[in-house]
Coordinates of C-alpha atoms in Angstrom, one line a residue:
Chain A
M406 CA -76.5 -131.9 -38.7
P407 CA -73.3 -133.0 -37.7
A408 CA -72.2 -134.5 -34.2
I409 CA -70.0 -132.7 -32.0
L410 CA -68.5 -134.0 -28.8
L411 CA -68.9 -131.6 -26.1
C412 CA -66.4 -131.5 -22.9
R413 CA -66.9 -128.4 -21.7
R414 CA -69.7 -126.4 -20.0
P415 CA -71.2 -124.0 -22.1
E416 CA -73.7 -121.0 -21.3
A417 CA -76.3 -121.4 -21.8
S418 CA -76.5 -118.8 -25.3
F419 CA -73.4 -120.7 -26.4
S420 CA -75.1 -124.2 -25.7
A421 CA -78.4 -122.9 -27.9
A422 CA -76.0 -121.8 -30.6
L423 CA -74.4 -125.0 -30.8
R424 CA -77.5 -127.1 -30.9
E425 CA -79.0 -125.0 -33.6
R426 CA -75.9 -125.9 -36.2
F427 CA -74.6 -129.1 -34.7
R428 CA -76.2 -132.3 -32.7
V429 CA -74.6 -132.1 -29.7
L430 CA -73.1 -135.3 -27.3
D431 CA -72.2 -133.2 -24.2
F432 CA -69.9 -135.6 -22.4
L433 CA -69.4 -133.7 -19.1
A434 CA -73.3 -133.5 -18.6
S435 CA -73.9 -137.1 -18.5
G436 CA -71.3 -138.2 -15.7
E437 CA -70.1 -141.0 -17.4
P438 CA -67.3 -142.5 -18.5
L439 CA -66.0 -141.6 -22.2
P440 CA -66.0 -145.0 -23.8
A441 CA -69.4 -145.9 -22.1
F442 CA -70.8 -142.5 -22.8
L443 CA -70.1 -142.6 -26.5
A444 CA -71.4 -146.4 -27.0
A445 CA -74.2 -145.3 -25.4
A446 CA -74.7 -141.8 -27.8
P447 CA -76.6 -142.6 -30.5
A448 CA -74.1 -142.9 -33.4
A449 CA -76.7 -142.4 -36.4
P450 CA -76.1 -140.5 -38.7
E451 CA -72.5 -140.6 -37.8
P452 CA -70.1 -140.5 -34.7
P453 CA -68.6 -137.2 -33.5
R454 CA -65.9 -136.2 -35.6
A455 CA -65.6 -132.7 -33.7
A456 CA -64.7 -132.5 -30.3
V457 CA -64.7 -128.8 -28.7
V458 CA -63.0 -129.0 -24.5
T459 CA -61.0 -126.5 -22.9
G460 CA -58.3 -126.1 -20.5
G461 CA -58.6 -125.9 -16.8
C462 CA -60.7 -128.3 -17.2
S463 CA -61.1 -132.6 -16.3
V464 CA -61.1 -133.4 -20.0
R465 CA -57.4 -134.0 -21.4
V466 CA -56.7 -135.0 -24.8
D467 CA -54.4 -137.4 -25.0
A468 CA -54.1 -141.0 -26.7
W469 CA -56.4 -142.3 -24.2
F470 CA -58.3 -139.7 -24.9
L471 CA -58.4 -140.5 -28.4
D472 CA -58.3 -144.3 -28.4
A473 CA -61.6 -143.7 -27.0
A474 CA -63.1 -141.5 -29.2
P475 CA -61.5 -142.8 -32.4
S476 CA -63.8 -141.0 -34.7
I477 CA -62.9 -137.0 -33.4
R478 CA -60.6 -135.7 -36.4
C479 CA -60.5 -132.3 -34.9
V480 CA -60.2 -131.0 -31.9
V481 CA -61.2 -127.4 -31.2
S482 CA -60.3 -125.6 -27.5
T483 CA -62.2 -122.5 -26.4
G484 CA -58.4 -121.2 -25.0
A485 CA -55.5 -119.9 -26.6
G486 CA -53.3 -122.2 -24.0
V487 CA -53.7 -126.1 -25.7
D488 CA -51.7 -127.6 -22.5
H489 CA -54.8 -129.7 -22.2
I490 CA -54.4 -131.5 -25.3
D491 CA -51.2 -133.5 -26.9
L492 CA -50.4 -132.1 -29.9
A493 CA -47.7 -134.7 -30.8
E494 CA -50.6 -137.1 -30.2
C495 CA -53.0 -135.9 -32.3
A496 CA -50.2 -134.5 -34.7
R497 CA -49.4 -138.0 -35.4
R498 CA -53.1 -138.9 -35.7
G499 CA -53.9 -136.5 -38.3
V500 CA -56.4 -135.1 -35.7
A501 CA -56.8 -131.4 -36.5
V502 CA -56.4 -128.8 -33.8
A503 CA -57.4 -125.2 -33.2
N504 CA -57.7 -123.1 -30.4
S505 CA -59.4 -119.5 -29.6
G506 CA -56.9 -117.4 -32.5
D507 CA -56.5 -114.4 -31.4
V508 CA -60.4 -113.7 -30.1
Y509 CA -58.8 -113.2 -26.8
S510 CA -55.0 -111.6 -27.3
T511 CA -56.2 -107.6 -27.0
D512 CA -58.0 -108.2 -23.7
V513 CA -55.4 -110.5 -22.2
A514 CA -52.4 -108.1 -23.4
D515 CA -55.4 -105.0 -21.8
Y516 CA -54.3 -107.2 -19.0
A517 CA -51.6 -107.9 -18.4
V518 CA -50.7 -103.9 -18.6
G519 CA -53.5 -103.2 -16.4
L520 CA -52.0 -105.6 -14.0
L521 CA -48.2 -104.0 -14.0
L522 CA -49.6 -100.9 -14.1
D523 CA -51.4 -102.3 -10.4
V524 CA -47.7 -103.7 -9.1
L525 CA -46.2 -100.3 -9.9
R526 CA -48.6 -97.2 -9.4
Q527 CA -50.3 -100.1 -6.6
L528 CA -53.8 -99.4 -7.6
S529 CA -55.6 -102.1 -5.4
A530 CA -53.2 -101.6 -2.8
A531 CA -53.5 -98.3 -1.7
G532 CA -57.3 -98.4 -2.6
R533 CA -57.5 -101.1 -0.1
Y534 CA -55.9 -97.9 1.5
V535 CA -58.4 -95.1 1.2
R536 CA -61.2 -98.0 1.8
R537 CA -60.0 -98.1 5.1
G538 CA -60.2 -94.7 5.7
S539 CA -56.7 -94.8 6.6
W540 CA -56.1 -91.7 4.3
A541 CA -58.3 -89.3 6.4
V542 CA -56.5 -90.5 9.2
Q543 CA -53.2 -92.0 9.0
G544 CA -51.7 -90.0 5.6
D545 CA -49.8 -90.4 2.6
Y546 CA -49.4 -93.7 1.3
P547 CA -45.9 -95.0 0.2
L548 CA -44.8 -94.2 -3.5
G549 CA -45.2 -96.1 -6.1
C550 CA -42.8 -96.2 -9.0
K551 CA -42.9 -94.6 -12.8
L552 CA -43.4 -96.9 -15.8
G553 CA -41.9 -94.9 -18.6
G554 CA -38.7 -95.8 -19.7
K555 CA -38.7 -99.3 -17.9
R556 CA -37.0 -102.4 -19.7
V557 CA -40.0 -104.4 -20.4
G558 CA -38.6 -108.2 -21.0
I559 CA -41.3 -110.3 -22.6
I560 CA -41.4 -114.0 -22.5
G561 CA -43.4 -115.3 -25.1
L562 CA -44.3 -112.5 -28.4
G563 CA -47.2 -114.5 -29.6
N564 CA -50.4 -112.9 -30.1
I565 CA -50.9 -111.3 -26.7
G566 CA -46.8 -110.7 -25.9
S567 CA -47.1 -108.4 -29.5
R568 CA -49.9 -106.7 -28.5
V569 CA -48.6 -106.2 -24.7
A570 CA -45.0 -105.1 -26.4
K571 CA -47.5 -102.1 -28.5
R572 CA -48.7 -101.1 -25.3
L573 CA -45.9 -100.9 -23.6
E574 CA -44.1 -98.3 -26.5
A575 CA -46.7 -96.2 -26.1
F576 CA -46.2 -96.0 -22.5
G577 CA -42.6 -94.8 -23.7
C578 CA -40.9 -98.8 -22.2
V579 CA -38.0 -99.9 -23.9
I580 CA -39.5 -103.5 -25.3
Q581 CA -36.9 -106.8 -24.9
Y582 CA -38.3 -110.4 -25.5
N583 CA -37.2 -114.0 -25.2
S584 CA -38.9 -116.3 -27.8
R585 CA -38.1 -120.1 -29.4
K586 CA -36.3 -117.9 -32.1
P587 CA -36.1 -113.9 -33.1
K588 CA -38.8 -112.1 -35.2
D589 CA -37.6 -110.3 -38.2
S590 CA -40.8 -108.0 -37.7
V591 CA -40.1 -106.3 -34.7
P592 CA -37.6 -103.7 -33.8
Y593 CA -36.9 -105.2 -30.1
K594 CA -33.9 -106.8 -28.7
Y595 CA -34.3 -110.8 -28.9
F596 CA -32.7 -112.8 -25.9
P597 CA -32.2 -116.3 -26.6
N598 CA -32.6 -117.0 -23.0
V599 CA -35.1 -116.1 -20.3
H600 CA -31.7 -115.3 -17.4
D601 CA -30.5 -112.6 -19.4
L602 CA -33.6 -111.6 -20.3
A603 CA -34.1 -111.2 -16.8
V604 CA -30.9 -109.6 -16.2
E605 CA -31.0 -106.2 -18.8
S606 CA -35.0 -106.2 -17.4
D607 CA -37.0 -104.0 -15.0
M608 CA -39.8 -106.1 -15.7
L609 CA -40.5 -109.8 -17.0
I610 CA -44.1 -110.3 -18.4
V611 CA -44.8 -113.9 -19.1
A612 CA -46.8 -114.2 -22.1
C613 CA -45.9 -118.3 -23.2
A614 CA -47.7 -120.9 -23.8
L615 CA -47.2 -123.6 -21.3
N616 CA -45.4 -126.8 -22.2
K617 CA -42.4 -129.2 -21.4
E618 CA -39.8 -126.3 -22.4
T619 CA -41.8 -123.0 -20.8
R620 CA -42.5 -125.1 -17.5
H621 CA -40.4 -123.5 -15.0
I622 CA -39.1 -121.3 -17.4
V623 CA -39.2 -118.8 -14.5
N624 CA -37.0 -119.9 -12.5
K625 CA -35.2 -119.4 -8.9
N626 CA -32.3 -118.2 -11.1
V627 CA -34.3 -115.8 -13.0
L628 CA -36.0 -114.5 -10.5
E629 CA -32.7 -113.6 -8.9
A630 CA -31.3 -112.2 -12.1
L631 CA -34.6 -110.4 -11.7
G632 CA -33.7 -108.7 -8.7
K633 CA -34.7 -106.7 -5.6
S634 CA -36.4 -103.6 -7.5
G635 CA -37.3 -106.6 -10.9
V636 CA -41.5 -106.9 -10.9
I637 CA -43.1 -110.0 -12.7
V638 CA -46.6 -110.4 -14.3
N639 CA -48.2 -113.5 -15.5
I640 CA -51.1 -114.0 -18.0
G641 CA -49.5 -117.3 -19.3
R642 CA -50.2 -119.9 -17.4
G643 CA -49.6 -120.8 -13.6
S644 CA -46.7 -123.4 -14.4
N645 CA -44.6 -121.4 -16.3
I646 CA -43.2 -120.2 -12.6
D647 CA -41.8 -121.9 -10.6
E648 CA -44.6 -120.9 -7.7
E649 CA -42.9 -122.0 -5.0
E650 CA -39.6 -120.3 -5.7
L651 CA -42.0 -116.9 -6.4
V652 CA -43.4 -116.9 -3.2
L653 CA -39.9 -117.1 -1.5
A654 CA -38.8 -114.7 -3.2
L655 CA -41.6 -112.2 -3.0
K656 CA -41.6 -113.0 1.0
E657 CA -37.3 -112.4 1.5
G658 CA -37.5 -109.6 -0.9
K659 CA -35.6 -111.0 -3.4
I660 CA -38.2 -109.1 -6.4
A661 CA -40.5 -106.0 -5.7
G662 CA -44.1 -107.3 -6.8
A663 CA -46.0 -109.5 -8.7
G664 CA -48.9 -109.8 -10.9
L665 CA -50.6 -113.0 -11.2
D666 CA -53.5 -114.0 -12.9
V667 CA -52.3 -117.8 -12.7
F668 CA -51.3 -120.0 -10.7
E669 CA -49.8 -123.6 -10.5
H670 CA -53.0 -125.4 -8.9
E671 CA -55.6 -123.1 -9.7
P672 CA -58.3 -121.5 -7.8
K673 CA -55.7 -122.5 -5.2
V674 CA -53.7 -119.1 -4.3
P675 CA -50.6 -119.7 -1.9
A676 CA -52.2 -117.8 1.0
E677 CA -48.8 -116.1 1.8
L678 CA -49.4 -114.2 -1.1
F679 CA -52.6 -113.1 0.5
S680 CA -51.2 -110.4 2.7
M681 CA -48.7 -109.2 0.5
D682 CA -49.4 -105.9 -0.5
N683 CA -46.7 -105.6 -3.2
V684 CA -48.6 -108.2 -5.3
V685 CA -52.3 -107.9 -7.3
L686 CA -54.3 -111.3 -7.9
S687 CA -56.2 -112.3 -10.0
R688 CA -58.6 -115.1 -10.8
H689 CA -57.5 -116.8 -14.4
I690 CA -59.8 -113.9 -16.0
A691 CA -57.2 -112.4 -18.7
V692 CA -59.2 -113.9 -21.4
F693 CA -62.6 -112.8 -20.2
T694 CA -64.6 -109.8 -20.9
K695 CA -68.4 -109.8 -21.5
E696 CA -67.1 -108.9 -25.2
S697 CA -64.8 -111.8 -25.6
R698 CA -67.0 -114.3 -24.7
S699 CA -69.7 -113.7 -27.1
D700 CA -66.6 -112.9 -30.0
L701 CA -65.3 -116.6 -28.2
H702 CA -68.7 -118.8 -29.2
A703 CA -68.7 -116.8 -33.0
H704 CA -65.2 -118.0 -33.3
T705 CA -65.5 -121.9 -32.2
I706 CA -68.4 -122.5 -34.3
G707 CA -66.8 -121.4 -37.0
N708 CA -63.8 -123.4 -36.6
L709 CA -66.1 -125.9 -36.6
E710 CA -67.8 -125.0 -39.0
A711 CA -64.6 -124.8 -41.5
F712 CA -64.3 -128.3 -40.5
F713 CA -67.3 -130.1 -41.8
S714 CA -67.2 -127.7 -44.9
G715 CA -63.4 -129.5 -45.5
Q716 CA -62.1 -125.2 -45.6
P717 CA -59.2 -124.5 -43.6
L718 CA -59.5 -124.0 -39.4
L719 CA -60.1 -120.3 -38.8
S720 CA -56.9 -120.7 -36.3
P721 CA -55.1 -124.5 -36.8
V722 CA -52.3 -124.8 -33.9
Q723 CA -49.6 -127.0 -34.5
A724 CA -47.4 -129.1 -32.6
D725 CA -44.6 -126.8 -33.1
S726 CA -45.7 -124.0 -32.9
V727 CA -46.7 -123.9 -28.8
V728 CA -43.7 -121.8 -28.0
Q729 CA -44.7 -118.4 -28.8
Chain B
M1136 CA -27.3 -66.8 -1.8
P1137 CA -31.2 -65.0 -3.0
A1138 CA -34.4 -65.2 -0.8
I1139 CA -37.1 -67.4 -1.3
L1140 CA -40.4 -67.9 0.5
L1141 CA -41.7 -71.4 0.8
C1142 CA -44.6 -71.8 1.5
R1143 CA -44.7 -75.8 1.7
R1144 CA -43.4 -78.3 3.4
P1145 CA -40.7 -80.0 1.7
E1146 CA -38.8 -83.7 1.9
A1147 CA -35.6 -83.5 3.8
S1148 CA -33.8 -84.1 0.2
F1149 CA -35.8 -81.4 -1.6
S1150 CA -35.5 -79.0 1.9
A1151 CA -31.3 -79.8 1.6
A1152 CA -31.0 -78.8 -2.2
L1153 CA -33.1 -75.5 -1.9
R1154 CA -31.1 -74.6 0.8
E1155 CA -27.5 -75.0 -1.0
R1156 CA -28.6 -72.7 -3.4
F1157 CA -31.2 -70.4 -1.4
R1158 CA -31.8 -68.1 1.5
V1159 CA -34.9 -70.4 2.3
L1160 CA -37.9 -68.8 4.7
D1161 CA -39.7 -71.6 5.5
F1162 CA -43.2 -70.0 6.6
L1163 CA -44.9 -72.8 7.1
A1164 CA -42.5 -74.2 9.7
S1165 CA -42.8 -71.0 11.5
G1166 CA -46.9 -70.9 12.8
E1167 CA -46.8 -67.6 12.7
P1168 CA -49.1 -65.0 10.1
L1169 CA -47.8 -64.3 7.5
P1170 CA -47.1 -60.5 7.0
A1171 CA -45.8 -61.2 11.2
F1172 CA -43.5 -63.7 9.8
L1173 CA -42.2 -61.6 6.9
A1174 CA -41.8 -58.8 9.1
A1175 CA -39.8 -61.2 11.5
A1176 CA -37.6 -62.7 8.9
P1177 CA -34.2 -61.1 8.0
A1178 CA -35.0 -59.1 5.5
A1179 CA -30.6 -58.6 4.6
P1180 CA -29.6 -58.5 2.0
E1181 CA -32.9 -58.6 0.0
P1182 CA -36.5 -59.7 1.1
P1183 CA -37.5 -62.9 -1.0
R1184 CA -38.5 -62.6 -4.9
A1185 CA -40.1 -65.7 -5.5
A1186 CA -42.3 -68.1 -3.4
V1187 CA -42.7 -72.2 -3.9
V1188 CA -46.2 -73.1 -2.7
T1189 CA -48.2 -76.1 -3.5
G1190 CA -51.5 -76.9 -4.3
G1191 CA -53.4 -78.3 -1.4
C1192 CA -51.8 -76.3 1.4
S1193 CA -53.5 -73.8 3.3
V1194 CA -51.4 -71.2 1.4
R1195 CA -53.3 -69.4 -1.4
V1196 CA -51.4 -66.9 -3.6
D1197 CA -54.5 -63.8 -3.9
A1198 CA -54.8 -60.7 -3.5
W1199 CA -54.4 -61.1 0.0
F1200 CA -50.2 -63.0 -0.2
L1201 CA -49.6 -60.3 -2.9
D1202 CA -50.2 -57.4 -0.6
A1203 CA -48.4 -59.3 2.8
A1204 CA -45.4 -60.2 0.6
P1205 CA -45.2 -57.5 -1.8
S1206 CA -41.5 -58.3 -2.7
I1207 CA -42.7 -61.6 -4.3
R1208 CA -42.4 -61.5 -8.2
C1209 CA -42.4 -64.9 -8.8
V1210 CA -44.6 -67.8 -7.7
V1211 CA -43.2 -71.0 -8.6
S1212 CA -46.1 -74.3 -7.9
T1213 CA -45.0 -78.0 -7.3
G1214 CA -48.1 -79.0 -8.6
A1215 CA -49.2 -79.0 -12.7
G1216 CA -52.8 -77.3 -10.8
V1217 CA -52.6 -73.8 -10.6
D1218 CA -56.4 -73.3 -8.9
H1219 CA -54.1 -72.6 -5.4
I1220 CA -52.8 -69.3 -7.5
D1221 CA -55.3 -66.1 -8.5
L1222 CA -53.7 -66.0 -12.1
A1223 CA -55.3 -62.8 -13.0
E1224 CA -54.2 -61.1 -10.0
C1225 CA -50.6 -62.3 -10.9
A1226 CA -50.9 -60.9 -13.9
R1227 CA -52.1 -57.9 -12.9
R1228 CA -49.4 -57.6 -10.6
G1229 CA -46.5 -58.9 -12.9
V1230 CA -45.6 -61.8 -10.7
A1231 CA -44.3 -64.3 -12.7
V1232 CA -46.0 -67.6 -12.6
A1233 CA -44.3 -70.9 -13.3
N1234 CA -45.7 -74.6 -12.5
S1235 CA -44.7 -78.3 -12.4
G1236 CA -44.7 -78.4 -16.7
D1237 CA -44.2 -82.2 -17.9
V1238 CA -43.2 -83.4 -14.9
Y1239 CA -45.6 -85.3 -13.4
S1240 CA -47.7 -85.2 -17.1
T1241 CA -46.7 -89.3 -18.0
D1242 CA -47.2 -90.5 -14.7
V1243 CA -50.8 -89.1 -14.5
A1244 CA -51.9 -90.7 -18.1
D1245 CA -50.3 -93.5 -17.1
Y1246 CA -52.5 -93.8 -14.0
A1247 CA -55.1 -92.6 -15.5
V1248 CA -54.8 -95.6 -18.1
G1249 CA -54.0 -97.5 -15.0
L1250 CA -57.5 -96.5 -13.3
L1251 CA -59.8 -97.2 -16.6
L1252 CA -58.6 -100.3 -16.6
D1253 CA -58.6 -101.3 -13.0
V1254 CA -62.4 -100.0 -13.3
L1255 CA -62.9 -102.0 -16.8
R1256 CA -61.5 -105.4 -16.0
Q1257 CA -62.9 -105.0 -11.9
L1258 CA -58.7 -105.6 -11.1
S1259 CA -58.7 -104.2 -7.5
A1260 CA -62.2 -105.7 -6.1
A1261 CA -61.6 -109.0 -8.4
G1262 CA -58.4 -109.0 -6.3
R1263 CA -60.1 -108.3 -2.6
Y1264 CA -62.1 -111.2 -4.1
V1265 CA -59.5 -113.7 -4.4
R1266 CA -57.4 -112.5 -1.0
R1267 CA -60.9 -113.1 0.7
G1268 CA -60.1 -116.6 -0.3
S1269 CA -63.7 -117.0 -2.2
W1270 CA -62.4 -118.2 -5.9
A1271 CA -61.8 -121.3 -4.3
V1272 CA -65.1 -121.7 -2.8
Q1273 CA -67.8 -119.5 -4.2
G1274 CA -66.4 -119.7 -7.9
D1275 CA -66.0 -117.3 -10.5
Y1276 CA -66.2 -113.3 -10.3
P1277 CA -68.3 -111.6 -12.2
L1278 CA -66.8 -110.4 -15.9
G1279 CA -65.5 -107.2 -16.8
C1280 CA -65.7 -105.0 -20.0
K1281 CA -63.4 -104.8 -23.1
L1282 CA -61.2 -101.4 -23.4
G1283 CA -60.0 -101.9 -27.1
G1284 CA -63.0 -100.2 -29.7
K1285 CA -64.5 -97.8 -27.0
R1286 CA -64.9 -94.6 -27.1
V1287 CA -63.3 -92.4 -24.9
G1288 CA -63.7 -88.7 -24.5
I1289 CA -61.1 -86.9 -22.4
I1290 CA -61.4 -83.3 -21.2
G1291 CA -58.5 -81.4 -21.6
L1292 CA -56.1 -82.5 -24.2
G1293 CA -53.6 -80.3 -22.2
N1294 CA -49.6 -82.2 -21.5
I1295 CA -51.3 -85.1 -19.6
G1296 CA -55.0 -85.4 -21.8
S1297 CA -52.8 -85.8 -24.7
R1298 CA -51.0 -88.5 -23.5
V1299 CA -53.7 -90.4 -22.3
A1300 CA -54.7 -90.1 -25.7
K1301 CA -52.1 -91.6 -27.1
R1302 CA -51.9 -94.5 -24.9
L1303 CA -55.2 -95.6 -25.3
E1304 CA -54.7 -95.3 -29.1
A1305 CA -52.3 -98.1 -28.4
F1306 CA -55.3 -99.7 -26.7
G1307 CA -57.3 -99.7 -30.2
C1308 CA -59.8 -96.8 -28.5
V1309 CA -61.7 -94.5 -30.5
I1310 CA -60.2 -90.8 -28.4
Q1311 CA -62.3 -87.6 -29.1
Y1312 CA -62.5 -85.2 -26.1
N1313 CA -63.8 -81.7 -25.7
S1314 CA -60.8 -78.5 -24.7
R1315 CA -61.6 -74.8 -25.0
K1316 CA -60.9 -75.1 -28.5
P1317 CA -59.7 -77.9 -31.0
K1318 CA -56.7 -78.4 -31.9
D1319 CA -55.0 -79.2 -34.9
S1320 CA -52.4 -81.1 -34.3
V1321 CA -55.0 -84.0 -33.7
P1322 CA -56.7 -86.7 -35.3
Y1323 CA -59.6 -86.7 -32.8
K1324 CA -62.7 -85.5 -33.1
Y1325 CA -63.4 -82.4 -30.9
F1326 CA -66.8 -81.8 -29.1
P1327 CA -67.5 -77.9 -27.7
N1328 CA -69.2 -79.2 -25.2
V1329 CA -68.5 -81.9 -22.5
H1330 CA -72.5 -83.5 -22.4
D1331 CA -72.5 -83.9 -26.6
L1332 CA -68.5 -85.8 -26.0
A1333 CA -70.6 -87.4 -22.6
V1334 CA -73.6 -88.7 -25.7
E1335 CA -71.2 -90.2 -27.4
S1336 CA -68.4 -91.8 -25.7
D1337 CA -68.3 -95.0 -23.4
M1338 CA -65.8 -93.4 -21.3
L1339 CA -65.0 -90.3 -19.9
I1340 CA -61.8 -89.1 -18.5
V1341 CA -61.2 -85.9 -16.6
A1342 CA -58.0 -84.4 -17.5
C1343 CA -58.3 -80.6 -17.5
A1344 CA -57.3 -77.9 -15.4
L1345 CA -59.5 -76.7 -12.9
N1346 CA -60.7 -73.3 -12.8
K1347 CA -64.2 -71.3 -12.6
E1348 CA -65.6 -72.9 -16.6
T1349 CA -64.2 -76.4 -15.3
R1350 CA -65.6 -76.5 -12.0
H1351 CA -68.4 -79.0 -11.8
I1352 CA -67.7 -79.9 -15.4
V1353 CA -69.4 -83.0 -15.4
N1354 CA -72.5 -82.5 -13.8
K1355 CA -75.9 -84.4 -13.3
N1356 CA -76.7 -83.9 -17.2
V1357 CA -72.9 -84.5 -18.2
L1358 CA -73.5 -88.0 -15.9
E1359 CA -77.0 -88.7 -17.6
A1360 CA -75.4 -88.6 -21.3
L1361 CA -73.0 -90.9 -20.3
G1362 CA -75.6 -93.3 -19.5
K1363 CA -76.2 -96.9 -17.5
S1364 CA -72.7 -98.3 -19.1
G1365 CA -70.6 -95.0 -18.7
V1366 CA -67.4 -94.8 -17.2
I1367 CA -65.8 -91.8 -15.5
V1368 CA -62.1 -91.2 -14.8
N1369 CA -60.8 -87.9 -12.8
I1370 CA -56.9 -87.3 -12.6
G1371 CA -58.1 -83.6 -13.1
R1372 CA -59.3 -82.2 -9.1
G1373 CA -62.0 -83.6 -7.6
S1374 CA -64.7 -80.2 -8.0
N1375 CA -64.1 -80.9 -11.8
I1376 CA -67.0 -83.1 -10.7
D1377 CA -70.2 -82.6 -8.9
E1378 CA -69.1 -84.6 -6.5
E1379 CA -72.8 -85.8 -4.6
E1380 CA -74.3 -85.9 -8.1
L1381 CA -71.9 -88.9 -9.1
V1382 CA -72.3 -90.6 -5.6
L1383 CA -75.8 -90.5 -6.7
A1384 CA -75.0 -91.9 -10.4
L1385 CA -73.1 -94.3 -8.8
K1386 CA -75.9 -95.2 -6.4
E1387 CA -78.5 -95.2 -8.7
G1388 CA -76.5 -97.7 -11.5
K1389 CA -77.0 -94.2 -14.1
I1390 CA -73.1 -94.9 -14.8
A1391 CA -71.6 -98.1 -14.7
G1392 CA -69.0 -97.3 -12.8
A1393 CA -65.5 -94.9 -11.6
G1394 CA -62.1 -94.1 -11.2
L1395 CA -61.5 -91.7 -8.6
D1396 CA -57.4 -90.1 -7.5
V1397 CA -59.5 -86.6 -6.5
F1398 CA -61.9 -85.8 -4.6
E1399 CA -63.8 -82.5 -4.0
H1400 CA -62.9 -82.3 -0.1
E1401 CA -59.5 -84.5 0.0
P1402 CA -58.8 -86.2 2.3
K1403 CA -62.3 -87.3 3.0
V1404 CA -64.0 -89.6 0.5
P1405 CA -67.5 -89.8 0.3
A1406 CA -68.2 -92.3 2.4
E1407 CA -70.2 -94.4 0.3
L1408 CA -68.3 -95.3 -1.6
F1409 CA -66.5 -97.7 0.1
S1410 CA -68.1 -100.2 -0.3
M1411 CA -68.8 -100.3 -4.3
D1412 CA -66.9 -102.9 -6.3
N1413 CA -67.7 -100.8 -9.4
V1414 CA -65.2 -97.8 -8.0
V1415 CA -61.8 -97.6 -7.7
L1416 CA -60.4 -95.0 -5.5
S1417 CA -57.1 -93.1 -4.6
R1418 CA -55.5 -90.3 -3.1
H1419 CA -54.4 -88.0 -5.3
I1420 CA -51.6 -89.6 -6.4
A1421 CA -51.2 -90.1 -10.0
V1422 CA -49.0 -87.4 -10.9
F1423 CA -46.1 -89.3 -7.3
T1424 CA -43.9 -91.7 -8.7
K1425 CA -40.4 -92.5 -6.4
E1426 CA -39.5 -90.9 -9.7
S1427 CA -40.9 -88.0 -10.2
R1428 CA -40.2 -86.3 -7.1
S1429 CA -36.9 -86.6 -7.9
D1430 CA -37.8 -85.1 -11.0
L1431 CA -39.9 -82.1 -9.7
H1432 CA -37.7 -81.2 -7.2
A1433 CA -35.0 -80.9 -10.4
H1434 CA -37.7 -78.9 -12.3
T1435 CA -38.6 -76.4 -9.4
I1436 CA -34.8 -75.4 -8.8
G1437 CA -34.8 -75.2 -12.5
N1438 CA -37.4 -72.7 -12.0
L1439 CA -36.1 -70.5 -9.3
E1440 CA -32.5 -70.2 -10.9
A1441 CA -33.4 -69.0 -14.2
F1442 CA -35.8 -66.4 -12.5
F1443 CA -33.1 -64.8 -10.3
S1444 CA -31.1 -65.1 -13.7
G1445 CA -33.0 -63.5 -15.4
Q1446 CA -33.8 -66.3 -18.0
P1447 CA -37.1 -67.5 -19.3
L1448 CA -39.3 -69.7 -16.8
L1449 CA -38.8 -73.3 -17.8
S1450 CA -42.9 -74.1 -17.5
P1451 CA -44.7 -70.3 -17.0
V1452 CA -48.0 -70.8 -16.5
Q1453 CA -49.7 -67.6 -18.0
A1454 CA -53.4 -66.6 -16.8
D1455 CA -55.9 -67.4 -19.8
S1456 CA -53.8 -71.1 -19.8
V1457 CA -55.2 -73.0 -17.6
V1458 CA -58.2 -74.5 -19.6
Q1459 CA -56.9 -77.4 -21.7

């Protein structure tokens, strides 16, 4: 069986499935530094040539990691985002990278629409109102806003963003987007910069990958351009938005509301947001459903098997393909 | 100006718009019984020939009402549902009836999808978890369920149900429905009875009008047919579901969850539901957004003006057209 370096904690069923097919070197379970762990790992019949990693975990795949584990020729991330992998360094060394591909895309897109509807129609906030028993005592709760006909600006029109667009088209929204370059395959209006997109949008949905170019792509200026009745949804990465400025904009009523699945310092959520009824808070869960988890396991194993049999990876990631 | 009998409390702007066009006899503001109010109302130059009514209000348009106000020839409801109007009695007396037509349909359909996503993906429940600060302390919240690929059974494929279908198609759901009779214009599978629809569905969405045939259309048998992993959303009327049986089914885990905008005894919500995290509670607000309210005002005035000028009503309701 080929050896793999496991750099995440898998659920029991995933772990069992991996062990059926691979000799699993479980780095996190070892508690050792990587060089010591690899030195102690039984190298026979061969050292690990592939690593399974994930985002939000202590292991970053960078020059240091690749120096410490020079046998690794393929890195498979179990996340869609690959901001924990230095793609340029991998490319320079000829290390192949795969991510979770399209496994999560529909669930994330669904979730983005759910967050947007929740902010606009106040499902969570008014639900808390009903649960407190206030409906019968205090009467009606303030009205929410219509989704239909609104202009939705999507930042990043990749696997996820394009599915968000498809869904919101069915709600009668006007779709427009920002990405590195315009896409010929879609009929939506393209904006080369996020500020201009925000000026012309009622809502922004952040659906891009996180990298140098997209860190704080939503900053103070963009929030001001979105304006007082604007709503923002983030199912990308927390650091796609300047969180401090976002909290300030919400506090000062410079935007109308937000639906946030991700935060800059997870699992820490800015405490100011807890008391805001125009903000829907979620815990980086857009990708996960009971169903997607088992799809992911199959997909990860598929990528590993492709690598070890010399076939093309199912969902390769190129160094220049991460801004969608 | 023609006289109208106003049997609901309008917001100030709606009231002003009505008074610009009509002599408004404000029945509810009077505090008097209807016969006494009408007897005291200035009849000159003519008694009111149209009435504006709404659901969930104390005024029912039935034989007694029509006897007390024999000058009324047209009843305009500001709701989509007309279960507060005895349509057969109106038809027998030649009294025209109009409802809110399509004004609310998109907002209600949006809301139905919002409730469904909320139940499946636990937006409200997990949001409360995050707000309590539990994410950072207790770690992950249990996973929700995928929407894509699920079989959605829609009860009532009228203005609202068909819009729910269109939206959920974009999420990759398999749409099927029950209504009085099959509709040639749609590609969805038709079920002549709700029990069989429930057997073959992962989720049920109640989007029908309330009348004798649809009262408790979702009963104990239907809930059992939907089954342990089934989810139900109600944006119709509370009494479309046998609420007592629904609460029992949720308590005993006979279905997986529910999203409820309406209840049998509003604004009373069964207290058992308050502690259930698999239930999303809402306060009969699916129809209302800031935008829909002003659309409704214009539409109601349009119906009244059509009646008084002898034109066809914008959204007439026939006695036999209410089961969708």
